[in-house]
Coordinates of C-alpha atoms in Angstrom, one line a residue:
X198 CA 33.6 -143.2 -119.3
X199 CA 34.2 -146.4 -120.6
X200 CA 37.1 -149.3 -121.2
X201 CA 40.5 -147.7 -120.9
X202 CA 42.8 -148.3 -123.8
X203 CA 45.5 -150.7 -121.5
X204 CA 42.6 -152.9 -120.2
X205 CA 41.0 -153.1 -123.2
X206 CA 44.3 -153.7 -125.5
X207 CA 45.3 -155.8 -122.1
X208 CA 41.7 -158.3 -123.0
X209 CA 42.2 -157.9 -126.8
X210 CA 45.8 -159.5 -126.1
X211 CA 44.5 -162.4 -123.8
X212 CA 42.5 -163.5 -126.8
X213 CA 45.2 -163.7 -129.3
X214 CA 47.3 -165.2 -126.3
X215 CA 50.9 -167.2 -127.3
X216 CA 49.6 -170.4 -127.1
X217 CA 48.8 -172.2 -130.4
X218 CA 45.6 -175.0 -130.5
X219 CA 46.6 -178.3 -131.4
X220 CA 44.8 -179.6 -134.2
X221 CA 43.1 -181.8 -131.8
X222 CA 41.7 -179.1 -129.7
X223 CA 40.4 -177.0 -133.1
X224 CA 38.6 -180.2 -133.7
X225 CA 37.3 -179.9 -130.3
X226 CA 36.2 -176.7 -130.9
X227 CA 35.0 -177.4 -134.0
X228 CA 32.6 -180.0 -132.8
X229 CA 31.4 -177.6 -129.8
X230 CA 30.3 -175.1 -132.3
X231 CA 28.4 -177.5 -134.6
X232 CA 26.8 -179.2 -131.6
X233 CA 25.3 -175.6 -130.8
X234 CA 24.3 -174.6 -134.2
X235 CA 22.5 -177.7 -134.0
X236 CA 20.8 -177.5 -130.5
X237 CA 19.7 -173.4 -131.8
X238 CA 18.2 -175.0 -134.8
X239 CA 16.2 -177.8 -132.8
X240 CA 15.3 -175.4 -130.3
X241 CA 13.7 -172.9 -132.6
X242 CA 11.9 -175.2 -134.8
X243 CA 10.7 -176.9 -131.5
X244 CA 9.4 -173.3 -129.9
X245 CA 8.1 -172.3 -133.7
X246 CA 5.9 -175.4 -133.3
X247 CA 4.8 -174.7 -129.4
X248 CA 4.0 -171.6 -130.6
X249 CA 1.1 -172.3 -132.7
X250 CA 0.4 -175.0 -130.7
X251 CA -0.5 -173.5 -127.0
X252 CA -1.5 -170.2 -129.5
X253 CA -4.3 -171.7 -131.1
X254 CA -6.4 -173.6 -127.9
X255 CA -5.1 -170.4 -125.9
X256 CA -7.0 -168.1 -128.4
X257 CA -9.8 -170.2 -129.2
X258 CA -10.7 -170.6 -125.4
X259 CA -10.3 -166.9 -124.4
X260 CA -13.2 -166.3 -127.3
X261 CA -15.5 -169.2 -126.6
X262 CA -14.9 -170.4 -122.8
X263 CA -16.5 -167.5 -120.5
X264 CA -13.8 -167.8 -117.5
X265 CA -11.3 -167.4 -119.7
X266 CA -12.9 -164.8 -121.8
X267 CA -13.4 -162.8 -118.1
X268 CA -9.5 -163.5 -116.7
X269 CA -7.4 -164.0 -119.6
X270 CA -6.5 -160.7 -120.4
X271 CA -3.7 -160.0 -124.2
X272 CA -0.7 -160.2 -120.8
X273 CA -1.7 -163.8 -119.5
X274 CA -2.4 -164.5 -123.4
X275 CA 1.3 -163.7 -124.0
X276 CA 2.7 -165.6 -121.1
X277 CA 0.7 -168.9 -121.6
X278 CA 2.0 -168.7 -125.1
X279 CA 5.9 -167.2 -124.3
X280 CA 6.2 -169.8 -121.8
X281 CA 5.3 -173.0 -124.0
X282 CA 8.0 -171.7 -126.5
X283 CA 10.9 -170.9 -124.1
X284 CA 10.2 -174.2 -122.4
X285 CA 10.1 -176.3 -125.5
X286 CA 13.6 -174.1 -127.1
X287 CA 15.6 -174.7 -123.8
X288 CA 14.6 -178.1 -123.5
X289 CA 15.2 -179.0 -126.8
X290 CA 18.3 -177.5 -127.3
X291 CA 19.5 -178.6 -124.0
X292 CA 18.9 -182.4 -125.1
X293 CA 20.2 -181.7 -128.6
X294 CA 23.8 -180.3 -127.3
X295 CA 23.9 -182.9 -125.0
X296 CA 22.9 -186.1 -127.7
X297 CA 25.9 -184.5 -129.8
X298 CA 28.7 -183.8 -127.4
X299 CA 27.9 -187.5 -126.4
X300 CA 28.1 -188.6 -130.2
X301 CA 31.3 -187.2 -129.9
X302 CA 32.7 -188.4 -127.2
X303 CA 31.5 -191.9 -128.3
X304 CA 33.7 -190.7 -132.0
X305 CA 36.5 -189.9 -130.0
X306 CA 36.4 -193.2 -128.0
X307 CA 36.3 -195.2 -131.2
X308 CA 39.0 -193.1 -132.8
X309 CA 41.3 -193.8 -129.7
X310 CA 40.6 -197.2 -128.9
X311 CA 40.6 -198.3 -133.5
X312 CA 44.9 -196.9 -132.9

């Protein structure tokens, strides 16, 4: 089983294809992989801070508030405090990628219109 040598020397090839980047496109791709390096960073500090902050009311009412205490089991726990950090990551990262490649584009615009 497995990738037989000629595809997979066939998809190794593609990669390394003929075609050499212009300097402008490296750029391009330069600036793509900051701009996610960035939105990973603001997405993970922003689900580090939902984390404690739907964790701590979450916890605090499933010991003190008796409907919770009775229906909340340690799976609905998890999920209430999952989902606040996947929502907050996405979302943030989302917006981040997006303010950047927009900065760029703006960069780019300058650069073209300044020759």
């Amino acid at each position: 089983m497995g990738i037989p040598l000629e595809m997979r020397d066939a998809w190794v090839n593609k990669r390394n294809g003929f075609l050499i980047a212009s300097p402008v496109e490296e750029q391009k791709i330069l600036n793509a992989r900051n701009c996610t390096n960035e939105g990973v960073r603001a997405g993970f500090r922003a689900a580090s801070i939902a984390c404690v902050a739907s964790a701590v009311p979450t916890l605090v009412a499933v010991r003190l508030i008796p409907w919770a205490k009775r229906n909340l089991n340690y799976t609905a726990q998890a999920l209430i405090i999952s989902a606040a950090s996947i929502a907050a990551y996405f979302i943030t990262a989302d917006k981040t990628i997006l303010e950047c490649a927009r900065r760029n584009s703006r960069l780019e615009d300058a650069l073209r219109h300044q020759r």
